[in-house]
XYZ file of C-alpha atoms in Angstrom:
216
model
C -53.169 -56.179 14.332
C -54.949 -59.383 15.346
C -54.932 -58.285 18.991
C -56.369 -54.920 18.002
C -59.056 -56.604 15.903
C -59.993 -58.731 18.933
C -60.508 -55.546 20.969
C -63.041 -54.183 18.461
C -66.227 -53.083 20.263
C -69.243 -51.959 18.171
C -70.413 -49.566 20.905
C -66.969 -47.971 21.170
C -66.901 -47.595 17.374
C -70.314 -45.912 17.389
C -69.185 -43.375 20.010
C -65.811 -42.788 18.336
C -67.296 -42.284 14.877
C -69.534 -39.514 16.246
C -66.279 -37.654 16.963
C -64.792 -38.472 13.561
C -62.560 -41.279 14.857
C -62.796 -44.393 12.733
C -61.912 -47.145 15.205
C -63.752 -49.339 17.672
C -61.161 -49.934 20.396
C -61.729 -48.817 23.977
C -58.864 -46.435 24.801
C -58.338 -47.966 28.247
C -57.745 -51.372 26.630
C -55.492 -49.759 24.037
C -53.362 -48.208 26.793
C -53.181 -51.562 28.599
C -51.877 -53.203 25.411
C -49.311 -50.407 25.018
C -48.150 -51.015 28.598
C -47.532 -54.684 27.763
C -45.610 -53.851 24.596
C -43.521 -51.083 26.227
C -41.441 -48.783 23.982
C -40.778 -50.273 20.529
C -39.866 -47.648 17.941
C -39.705 -49.909 14.890
C -42.986 -51.631 15.738
C -44.499 -48.162 16.171
C -43.381 -47.215 12.656
C -44.828 -50.457 11.223
C -48.142 -49.888 13.008
C -48.284 -46.338 11.663
C -47.777 -47.587 8.110
C -50.921 -49.763 8.338
C -53.054 -46.593 8.010
C -55.416 -48.096 10.631
C -56.617 -45.565 13.240
C -56.365 -47.906 16.256
C -52.933 -49.134 15.134
C -51.745 -45.547 14.774
C -52.977 -44.652 18.256
C -51.094 -47.652 19.632
C -48.005 -46.596 17.664
C -48.092 -43.186 19.333
C -48.195 -44.824 22.784
C -45.186 -47.132 22.223
C -42.899 -44.902 20.146
C -39.905 -42.832 21.263
C -41.018 -39.226 20.576
C -37.457 -37.912 20.252
C -36.532 -40.544 17.644
C -38.557 -39.003 14.802
C -37.021 -36.622 12.288
C -38.591 -33.287 11.413
C -39.697 -34.323 7.915
C -41.008 -37.652 9.208
C -43.276 -35.851 11.697
C -44.448 -33.445 8.995
C -45.516 -36.375 6.801
C -47.166 -38.138 9.755
C -49.192 -35.065 10.661
C -50.467 -34.693 7.111
C -51.470 -38.378 7.141
C -53.249 -38.092 10.524
C -56.741 -37.149 9.382
C -58.816 -38.393 12.340
C -59.042 -36.063 15.361
C -57.759 -38.472 18.041
C -54.726 -39.581 15.997
C -53.964 -35.941 15.184
C -54.295 -34.855 18.842
C -52.178 -37.689 20.235
C -49.487 -37.136 17.612
C -49.218 -33.446 18.540
C -49.519 -33.881 22.317
C -47.687 -37.156 22.953
C -45.005 -36.987 20.285
C -44.395 -33.615 18.621
C -44.398 -31.634 21.901
C -41.588 -33.890 23.190
C -39.566 -33.794 19.974
C -36.539 -31.492 19.499
C -38.051 -30.189 16.229
C -41.283 -29.006 17.923
C -40.565 -25.276 17.616
C -39.491 -25.512 13.975
C -42.632 -27.487 13.162
C -44.798 -25.027 15.126
C -43.631 -22.145 12.938
C -43.958 -24.174 9.729
C -47.435 -25.545 10.479
C -48.840 -22.300 11.891
C -49.018 -20.701 8.441
C -49.936 -23.860 6.506
C -52.817 -23.469 4.022
C -54.319 -26.780 5.221
C -56.496 -25.814 8.231
C -55.972 -29.186 9.955
C -52.184 -28.801 9.698
C -52.470 -25.164 10.808
C -54.464 -26.298 13.855
C -51.391 -28.287 14.978
C -49.314 -25.105 14.705
C -51.852 -23.310 16.876
C -51.874 -26.167 19.422
C -48.084 -25.917 19.752
C -48.379 -22.120 20.037
C -50.922 -22.518 22.852
C -48.411 -24.730 24.672
C -45.828 -21.950 24.393
C -48.321 -19.298 25.544
C -48.703 -21.288 28.763
C -45.147 -22.540 29.332
C -42.646 -20.462 27.352
C -44.195 -17.219 26.096
C -40.884 -15.367 25.709
C -40.499 -14.240 22.100
C -44.167 -14.760 21.168
C -46.119 -11.794 19.830
C -49.226 -12.170 21.990
C -50.850 -9.005 20.641
C -50.230 -10.253 17.107
C -51.815 -13.621 17.943
C -54.880 -11.814 19.254
C -55.014 -9.788 16.011
C -55.089 -12.993 13.946
C -57.673 -14.623 16.225
C -59.879 -11.529 16.075
C -59.713 -11.428 12.272
C -59.949 -15.144 11.439
C -61.406 -17.300 14.231
C -65.101 -16.605 13.568
C -64.993 -18.102 10.054
C -62.222 -20.670 10.530
C -62.961 -24.381 9.845
C -63.897 -26.380 12.954
C -60.530 -27.890 13.926
C -58.650 -24.640 13.338
C -61.337 -22.616 15.102
C -61.122 -24.887 18.144
C -57.311 -24.509 18.276
C -57.495 -20.713 17.896
C -60.118 -20.538 20.630
C -57.895 -22.554 22.977
C -55.047 -20.137 22.280
C -57.333 -17.167 22.966
C -58.391 -18.660 26.298
C -54.807 -19.498 27.274
C -53.641 -15.933 26.585
C -56.475 -14.610 28.752
C -55.782 -17.092 31.547
C -51.989 -16.758 31.698
C -51.357 -13.116 30.779
C -53.235 -10.550 32.859
C -52.119 -7.672 30.622
C -54.012 -9.176 27.667
C -56.968 -10.553 29.628
C -59.417 -7.714 28.993
C -58.788 -7.845 25.253
C -59.081 -11.662 25.171
C -62.396 -11.471 27.027
C -63.638 -8.762 24.661
C -62.713 -10.781 21.539
C -64.453 -13.828 22.958
C -67.610 -11.884 23.831
C -67.837 -10.256 20.396
C -67.085 -13.335 18.273
C -69.281 -15.679 20.394
C -67.366 -18.736 19.131
C -68.504 -21.904 20.993
C -70.882 -19.802 23.125
C -73.623 -22.424 22.782
C -71.342 -25.479 22.927
C -73.104 -28.229 24.936
C -71.102 -28.586 28.152
C -71.692 -31.461 30.605
C -72.340 -30.630 34.272
C -69.139 -30.002 36.285
C -67.192 -29.201 33.100
C -65.977 -25.745 32.071
C -67.461 -24.301 28.887
C -65.015 -23.849 25.991
C -66.563 -20.394 25.383
C -63.464 -18.286 26.005
C -64.907 -15.637 28.392
C -66.396 -18.330 30.656
C -63.244 -20.486 30.403
C -60.885 -17.577 31.185
C -62.971 -16.301 34.110
C -63.269 -19.755 35.695
C -59.576 -20.666 35.362
C -58.455 -17.274 36.731
C -60.836 -17.754 39.673
C -59.303 -21.159 40.409
C -55.787 -19.708 40.424
C -56.633 -17.140 43.069
C -55.646 -18.068 46.630
C -58.485 -19.156 48.880
C -59.462 -16.621 51.564
C -58.314 -17.711 54.997
């Protein structure tokens, strides 16, 4: 904790807090510290229990993802209220855990929109990598009915799922594009130069273009 406190940078905190992340540690320095510590599951659990955002991020970098139980991960997700901690927990830990599919199903229908957003993030992963058994048409039905008025974090996760369906599954692409065009979610999102807009029709079209073979 003392080492983390020494890494505190007011400018980093200012930038992070704009994104809802309450810590002031440069992520590059945090990763360097994690590299020094290597994997330490018990230390990771102790760091998590501090309830400090930077300590929790470090915990997620030095833990063993497969060592957590299902209920333990459920509690951790509900405690992870800042976006970066939530995202790293889902992407670095839950996706590599044997209980990921069970948690995906459980979280997907959770009444808490932040918890539900984790279920959607795990569903998006399956859309891309293991779509067998998923009801893609049913997912599009839910997105069409709920995404426009969903809270920010859940809306973002639904939008990512919409884009992924359109990118990966040609049979659903026209419908995904149509839903995106009609709902206009993230249409005006400020996008830096050389970055792809998160507006689903633009995102889908660009990623499909990139997948096409270059003309000889």
